Amino acid sequence: MKYLRTIALLGALGLVSGSAFAEDSSDPIKIVTNNWTSQVVLSNVIGQVLESQGDKVEYKPSDTQLQFTAIASGDMDFQAEVWEGSMAESFDKSLAAGAVDYGAHQAVTREDWWYPAYMNEMCPGLPDWKALDACAAKLATADTGTKGRFVGPPADWGKHYSERIQALKMNFQEVPVGQAATLWAELQAAYDRKEPIVLFNWTPNFIEAKFEGQFVEFPKYEPACLTDPKWGQNPDAVYDCGAPASGYLKKVGSKELDQKWPKAAAILKKVSFTNPQIAAAASLVDVDGLTPEDAAKKWIETNQDTVKSWLQ
Ligand code: TMO
């Protein structure tokens, strides 16, 4: 019902099908879904928009790093959210192996250690990482002994935080979660009791509308930090820096996408999300409790001008 309304809406805008391009294949376009909310909702947004244009789509869950090999080999066709802070290395390799850069979103992104604002009083000198390190004892748990606990991301997000802790000789231990929901449950539990916590977070996300807090400032990122041990304050280690504070968000597609589905490919090259649009996509599920599919329908209804601009 709602889906038909979406089609009707796009139809009314004169945006349903019919164009000068060659026809798209009737095979499904395989859109990759990952394990964080905005990516799943916005993949559904893209899928529903392509369906409104007559394309078939299939959603394929994939590991955040392995998806790049799948796209380079043509097993999957499109990924909507390539985050610089966690995927740049795998993305670059996939381009060298034949995947296609579908361009950047308007959004500017950051992924790193994050803490609630009430900790500024508990750990004077924050957000500087050295002040956090000096405060490690306040973040110690049964699991981490005398070390501070950093609640880290699921393994497939491609971060190197245990290496960073070692490279910067921090008195911390990473305790990774299995899924994003655990990050938010840990944050909520600490926040309710005003207990110290430092965890992995990113922006844009629904978190910034619900919790007050900020990123820890680590030594400023430069690409050499990841490849040249001599760079940075530890001359014998890579990863002695933070993640990019103004990272890109890109899209990637298979070689086949352009060839088999030229109309869809032209739309996907134009797809661009802003920071508030991404945060809102996450919020529709993580705060309002919608399914990703319904969240995508709602998102399309409230962002008609944006969708229209992709179809012109
Ligand atoms: C890739 N992520 C947005 C979860 O940091």
Tab-separated table of C-alpha atoms and ligand atoms in Angstrom:
chain	number	residue	atom	x	y	z
A	1	MET	CA	0.000	0.000	0.000
A	2	LYS	CA	2.637	2.478	1.104
A	3	TYR	CA	4.898	1.172	-1.646
A	4	LEU	CA	2.199	1.868	-4.233
A	5	ARG	CA	1.918	5.334	-2.785
A	6	THR	CA	5.657	5.815	-3.333
A	7	ILE	CA	5.297	4.728	-6.956
A	8	ALA	CA	2.267	6.973	-7.403
A	9	LEU	CA	4.191	9.851	-5.885
A	10	LEU	CA	7.148	9.380	-8.218
A	11	GLY	CA	4.703	8.886	-11.095
A	12	ALA	CA	3.008	12.171	-10.307
A	13	LEU	CA	6.387	13.832	-10.464
A	14	GLY	CA	6.749	12.373	-13.954
A	15	LEU	CA	9.641	10.270	-12.759
A	16	VAL	CA	8.480	6.730	-13.379
A	17	SER	CA	10.445	4.986	-16.110
A	18	GLY	CA	10.771	5.983	-19.754
A	19	SER	CA	14.026	7.655	-20.811
A	20	ALA	CA	16.569	7.921	-23.567
A	21	PHE	CA	18.822	5.278	-22.005
A	22	ALA	CA	19.070	1.685	-23.156
A	23	GLU	CA	16.784	-0.634	-21.184
A	24	ASP	CA	18.024	-2.194	-17.970
A	25	SER	CA	18.398	-5.963	-17.620
A	26	SER	CA	15.494	-7.691	-15.846
A	27	ASP	CA	17.979	-9.506	-13.592
A	28	PRO	CA	17.984	-8.209	-10.018
A	29	ILE	CA	20.573	-5.604	-9.017
A	30	LYS	CA	22.313	-6.980	-5.934
A	31	ILE	CA	22.489	-4.255	-3.276
A	32	VAL	CA	24.778	-4.965	-0.319
A	33	THR	CA	23.466	-4.492	3.215
A	34	ASN	CA	25.740	-4.185	6.259
A	35	ASN	CA	25.334	-4.321	10.027
A	36	TRP	CA	24.549	-0.722	10.962
A	37	THR	CA	21.205	0.981	10.632
A	38	SER	CA	21.619	3.922	8.265
A	39	GLN	CA	23.261	1.655	5.691
A	40	VAL	CA	20.357	-0.793	5.755
A	41	VAL	CA	17.669	1.906	5.581
A	42	LEU	CA	19.381	3.847	2.810
A	43	SER	CA	20.023	0.651	0.829
A	44	ASN	CA	16.251	0.100	1.020
A	45	VAL	CA	15.663	3.706	-0.075
A	46	ILE	CA	17.844	3.100	-3.117
A	47	GLY	CA	16.207	-0.251	-3.795
A	48	GLN	CA	12.691	1.196	-3.615
A	49	VAL	CA	13.623	4.079	-5.898
A	50	LEU	CA	15.120	1.671	-8.449
A	51	GLU	CA	11.998	-0.529	-8.217
A	52	SER	CA	9.867	2.525	-8.937
A	53	GLN	CA	11.850	2.827	-12.175
A	54	GLY	CA	11.111	-0.776	-13.136
A	55	ASP	CA	14.352	-2.396	-11.967
A	56	LYS	CA	14.477	-5.559	-9.860
A	57	VAL	CA	16.638	-5.518	-6.732
A	58	GLU	CA	17.879	-8.038	-4.193
A	59	TYR	CA	19.405	-7.186	-0.818
A	60	LYS	CA	22.530	-9.156	0.031
A	61	PRO	CA	23.912	-8.996	3.572
A	62	SER	CA	27.710	-8.872	3.577
A	63	ASP	CA	30.728	-8.366	5.762
A	64	THR	CA	31.999	-4.781	5.673
A	65	GLN	CA	35.398	-5.756	4.279
A	66	LEU	CA	34.538	-8.847	2.182
A	67	GLN	CA	31.823	-6.955	0.284
A	68	PHE	CA	34.558	-5.169	-1.658
A	69	THR	CA	35.936	-8.398	-3.124
A	70	ALA	CA	32.361	-9.440	-3.985
A	71	ILE	CA	31.706	-6.143	-5.791
A	72	ALA	CA	35.062	-6.232	-7.605
A	73	SER	CA	34.269	-9.753	-8.869
A	74	GLY	CA	30.677	-8.865	-9.828
A	75	ASP	CA	29.010	-11.141	-7.227
A	76	MET	CA	27.355	-8.045	-5.779
A	77	ASP	CA	26.561	-4.769	-7.523
A	78	PHE	CA	26.236	-1.766	-5.259
A	79	GLN	CA	27.153	-0.492	-1.817
A	80	ALA	CA	25.642	2.791	-0.606
A	81	GLU	CA	27.930	3.734	2.320
A	82	VAL	CA	31.708	3.466	1.979
A	83	TRP	CA	33.093	5.150	5.119
A	84	GLU	CA	36.624	6.478	4.843
A	85	GLY	CA	37.476	5.770	8.481
A	86	SER	CA	36.742	2.056	8.303
A	87	MET	CA	36.808	1.027	4.645
A	88	ALA	CA	39.303	3.150	2.715
A	89	GLU	CA	41.907	0.380	2.407
A	90	SER	CA	39.440	-2.291	1.205
A	91	PHE	CA	37.739	0.231	-1.082
A	92	ASP	CA	41.018	1.244	-2.759
A	93	LYS	CA	41.905	-2.413	-3.309
A	94	SER	CA	38.488	-3.071	-4.863
A	95	LEU	CA	38.963	-0.205	-7.346
A	96	ALA	CA	42.303	-1.675	-8.380
A	97	ALA	CA	40.507	-5.019	-8.869
A	98	GLY	CA	37.797	-3.604	-11.157
A	99	ALA	CA	35.106	-2.077	-8.935
A	100	VAL	CA	33.808	1.373	-9.927
A	101	ASP	CA	33.797	4.520	-7.785
A	102	TYR	CA	30.198	5.819	-7.883
A	103	GLY	CA	31.145	9.121	-6.276
A	104	ALA	CA	30.846	10.781	-2.878
A	105	HIS	CA	27.823	11.807	-0.861
A	106	GLN	CA	27.606	15.371	0.454
A	107	ALA	CA	27.934	13.930	3.956
A	108	VAL	CA	31.121	14.418	5.987
A	109	THR	CA	31.834	11.542	8.354
A	110	ARG	CA	33.800	10.631	11.438
A	111	GLU	CA	34.233	7.315	13.252
A	112	ASP	CA	36.219	7.115	16.464
A	113	TRP	CA	36.335	6.834	20.260
A	114	TRP	CA	33.479	8.839	21.812
A	115	TYR	CA	32.379	9.699	25.359
A	116	PRO	CA	29.397	11.368	27.088
A	117	ALA	CA	29.808	15.065	27.953
A	118	TYR	CA	29.483	14.517	31.736
A	119	MET	CA	32.933	12.879	31.614
A	120	ASN	CA	34.582	16.246	30.909
A	121	GLU	CA	34.431	16.893	34.672
A	122	MET	CA	35.573	13.405	35.662
A	123	CYS	CA	38.613	13.472	33.363
A	124	PRO	CA	40.037	17.003	33.159
A	125	GLY	CA	41.726	17.746	29.855
A	126	LEU	CA	39.290	15.806	27.669
A	127	PRO	CA	38.784	15.508	24.722
A	128	ASP	CA	42.585	15.111	24.452
A	129	TRP	CA	43.533	11.422	24.324
A	130	LYS	CA	46.292	11.881	26.906
A	131	ALA	CA	43.711	13.131	29.400
A	132	LEU	CA	41.618	10.049	28.648
A	133	ASP	CA	44.662	7.848	29.176
A	134	ALA	CA	45.376	9.528	32.522
A	135	CYS	CA	41.775	8.703	33.459
A	136	ALA	CA	42.028	4.998	32.568
A	137	ALA	CA	41.490	3.800	36.154
A	138	LYS	CA	37.988	5.321	36.169
A	139	LEU	CA	37.129	3.196	33.137
A	140	ALA	CA	38.523	-0.058	34.543
A	141	THR	CA	36.132	-3.023	34.761
A	142	ALA	CA	36.303	-6.630	35.979
A	143	ASP	CA	37.185	-7.608	32.387
A	144	THR	CA	40.022	-5.146	31.964
A	145	GLY	CA	41.695	-5.232	35.410
A	146	THR	CA	43.685	-2.052	35.977
A	147	LYS	CA	43.237	-0.914	32.378
A	148	GLY	CA	40.489	1.307	31.073
A	149	ARG	CA	37.837	-0.365	28.950
A	150	PHE	CA	37.237	0.856	25.416
A	151	VAL	CA	33.983	-0.591	24.074
A	152	GLY	CA	35.047	-1.358	20.531
A	153	PRO	CA	33.246	-2.020	17.234
A	154	PRO	CA	32.404	-5.412	15.699
A	155	ALA	CA	35.488	-7.004	14.120
A	156	ASP	CA	34.423	-6.536	10.481
A	157	TRP	CA	34.385	-2.724	10.710
A	158	GLY	CA	38.074	-2.689	9.909
A	159	LYS	CA	39.333	-0.537	12.748
A	160	HIS	CA	42.729	-1.108	14.309
A	161	TYR	CA	42.101	-0.007	17.856
A	162	SER	CA	44.090	-2.638	19.707
A	163	GLU	CA	47.045	-1.629	17.519
A	164	ARG	CA	46.367	2.047	18.253
A	165	ILE	CA	46.314	1.381	22.009
A	166	GLN	CA	49.686	-0.361	21.705
A	167	ALA	CA	51.186	2.205	19.342
A	168	LEU	CA	50.247	5.061	21.685
A	169	LYS	CA	51.182	2.966	24.754
A	170	MET	CA	47.794	3.597	26.296
A	171	ASN	CA	46.631	2.038	29.522
A	172	PHE	CA	43.492	0.726	27.808
A	173	GLN	CA	42.027	-2.513	26.550
A	174	GLU	CA	39.557	-2.891	23.708
A	175	VAL	CA	36.483	-5.002	24.434
A	176	PRO	CA	34.699	-5.365	21.069
A	177	VAL	CA	30.952	-5.847	20.770
A	178	GLY	CA	29.325	-8.371	18.430
A	179	GLN	CA	26.779	-5.937	17.041
A	180	ALA	CA	25.977	-2.231	17.021
A	181	ALA	CA	22.954	-2.613	19.331
A	182	THR	CA	25.321	-3.590	22.154
A	183	LEU	CA	27.205	-0.300	21.786
A	184	TRP	CA	23.983	1.647	22.339
A	185	ALA	CA	22.857	-0.584	25.238
A	186	GLU	CA	26.213	-0.014	26.981
A	187	LEU	CA	25.985	3.723	26.366
A	188	GLN	CA	22.403	3.938	27.645
A	189	ALA	CA	23.233	1.968	30.812
A	190	ALA	CA	26.251	4.182	31.624
A	191	TYR	CA	24.418	7.385	30.673
A	192	ASP	CA	21.461	6.643	32.965
A	193	ARG	CA	23.833	6.302	35.946
A	194	LYS	CA	26.276	9.016	34.791
A	195	GLU	CA	29.072	6.460	34.798
A	196	PRO	CA	32.193	6.920	32.687
A	197	ILE	CA	32.281	5.075	29.374
A	198	VAL	CA	34.283	5.405	26.176
A	199	LEU	CA	32.990	3.595	23.116
A	200	PHE	CA	33.111	3.452	19.349
A	201	ASN	CA	30.640	5.830	17.688
A	202	TRP	CA	30.293	7.673	14.423
A	203	THR	CA	28.599	10.616	12.808
A	204	PRO	CA	26.123	11.001	11.172
A	205	ASN	CA	24.191	8.720	13.509
A	206	PHE	CA	21.005	8.868	15.603
A	207	ILE	CA	23.147	9.067	18.750
A	208	GLU	CA	23.888	12.792	18.448
A	209	ALA	CA	20.175	13.663	18.760
A	210	LYS	CA	19.774	11.531	21.892
A	211	PHE	CA	23.010	11.804	23.874
A	212	GLU	CA	25.379	14.663	24.555
A	213	GLY	CA	29.002	13.795	23.964
A	214	GLN	CA	32.050	14.121	21.770
A	215	PHE	CA	34.933	12.356	20.081
A	216	VAL	CA	38.300	11.860	21.777
A	217	GLU	CA	40.978	13.876	19.951
A	218	PHE	CA	43.862	11.606	18.980
A	219	PRO	CA	46.955	12.727	17.015
A	220	LYS	CA	45.579	14.151	13.770
A	221	TYR	CA	45.133	11.641	10.972
A	222	GLU	CA	47.385	11.624	7.940
A	223	PRO	CA	47.466	8.739	5.432
A	224	ALA	CA	51.145	8.033	6.257
A	225	CYS	CA	50.079	7.108	9.795
A	226	LEU	CA	48.617	3.864	8.428
A	227	THR	CA	51.605	2.866	6.318
A	228	ASP	CA	54.794	4.457	7.649
A	229	PRO	CA	55.926	3.394	11.144
A	230	LYS	CA	58.264	6.409	11.320
A	231	TRP	CA	55.324	8.790	11.038
A	232	GLY	CA	53.892	10.058	14.312
A	233	GLN	CA	54.940	9.835	17.880
A	234	ASN	CA	55.779	6.135	17.896
A	235	PRO	CA	58.635	5.675	15.372
A	236	ASP	CA	58.186	1.888	15.383
A	237	ALA	CA	54.438	1.576	14.844
A	238	VAL	CA	51.621	2.408	12.438
A	239	TYR	CA	48.143	3.413	13.691
A	240	ASP	CA	49.511	6.022	16.142
A	241	CYS	CA	46.797	8.516	15.103
A	242	GLY	CA	43.052	9.102	15.130
A	243	ALA	CA	40.642	8.369	12.279
A	244	PRO	CA	39.926	11.157	9.733
A	245	ALA	CA	37.845	13.864	11.445
A	246	SER	CA	36.260	14.933	8.132
A	247	GLY	CA	36.080	11.650	6.280
A	248	TYR	CA	34.340	10.944	3.001
A	249	LEU	CA	31.282	8.794	2.407
A	250	LYS	CA	31.311	7.180	-1.017
A	251	LYS	CA	29.421	4.685	-3.148
A	252	VAL	CA	30.883	1.735	-5.013
A	253	GLY	CA	29.485	-0.421	-7.820
A	254	SER	CA	30.433	-3.436	-9.903
A	255	LYS	CA	31.695	-3.116	-13.490
A	256	GLU	CA	28.568	-5.016	-14.608
A	257	LEU	CA	26.235	-2.422	-13.080
A	258	ASP	CA	26.999	0.139	-15.758
A	259	GLN	CA	26.757	-2.407	-18.563
A	260	LYS	CA	23.649	-4.395	-17.555
A	261	TRP	CA	21.629	-1.647	-15.871
A	262	PRO	CA	22.635	1.677	-17.472
A	263	LYS	CA	19.515	3.546	-16.274
A	264	ALA	CA	19.977	2.407	-12.702
A	265	ALA	CA	23.700	3.188	-12.860
A	266	ALA	CA	22.970	6.752	-13.975
A	267	ILE	CA	20.644	7.206	-10.975
A	268	LEU	CA	23.096	5.650	-8.526
A	269	LYS	CA	25.841	8.015	-9.641
A	270	LYS	CA	23.589	10.915	-8.614
A	271	VAL	CA	22.523	9.511	-5.257
A	272	SER	CA	23.798	11.777	-2.494
A	273	PHE	CA	22.904	11.935	1.187
A	274	THR	CA	23.517	14.765	3.657
A	275	ASN	CA	24.466	14.287	7.323
A	276	PRO	CA	20.921	15.009	8.638
A	277	GLN	CA	19.400	12.633	6.073
A	278	ILE	CA	21.667	9.798	7.255
A	279	ALA	CA	21.055	10.491	10.948
A	280	ALA	CA	17.296	10.559	10.246
A	281	ALA	CA	17.488	7.215	8.422
A	282	ALA	CA	19.088	5.606	11.493
A	283	SER	CA	16.664	7.299	13.862
A	284	LEU	CA	13.566	5.955	12.082
A	285	VAL	CA	14.660	2.451	13.119
A	286	ASP	CA	16.775	2.903	16.268
A	287	VAL	CA	14.510	5.484	17.930
A	288	ASP	CA	11.095	5.140	16.249
A	289	GLY	CA	11.244	1.359	15.901
A	290	LEU	CA	10.240	1.048	12.229
A	291	THR	CA	11.457	-1.823	10.085
A	292	PRO	CA	14.171	-0.826	7.586
A	293	GLU	CA	11.659	-1.275	4.763
A	294	ASP	CA	9.057	1.015	6.328
A	295	ALA	CA	11.752	3.465	7.397
A	296	ALA	CA	12.853	3.677	3.768
A	297	LYS	CA	9.285	4.419	2.605
A	298	LYS	CA	8.947	7.133	5.227
A	299	TRP	CA	12.364	8.538	4.292
A	300	ILE	CA	11.367	8.746	0.614
A	301	GLU	CA	8.126	10.518	1.552
A	302	THR	CA	9.973	13.161	3.551
A	303	ASN	CA	12.837	13.621	1.067
A	304	GLN	CA	10.957	13.869	-2.230
A	305	ASP	CA	13.011	16.738	-3.611
A	306	THR	CA	16.222	14.804	-3.036
A	307	VAL	CA	14.862	11.681	-4.710
A	308	LYS	CA	13.574	13.770	-7.594
A	309	SER	CA	17.041	15.247	-8.136
A	310	TRP	CA	18.504	11.744	-8.626
A	311	LEU	CA	15.925	10.946	-11.309
A	312	GLN	CA	16.404	13.966	-13.496
B	1	TMO	C1	31.041	1.932	9.451
B	1	TMO	N1	30.413	2.599	10.607
B	1	TMO	C2	29.519	3.690	10.163
B	1	TMO	C3	29.642	1.628	11.398
B	1	TMO	O1	31.382	3.112	11.388
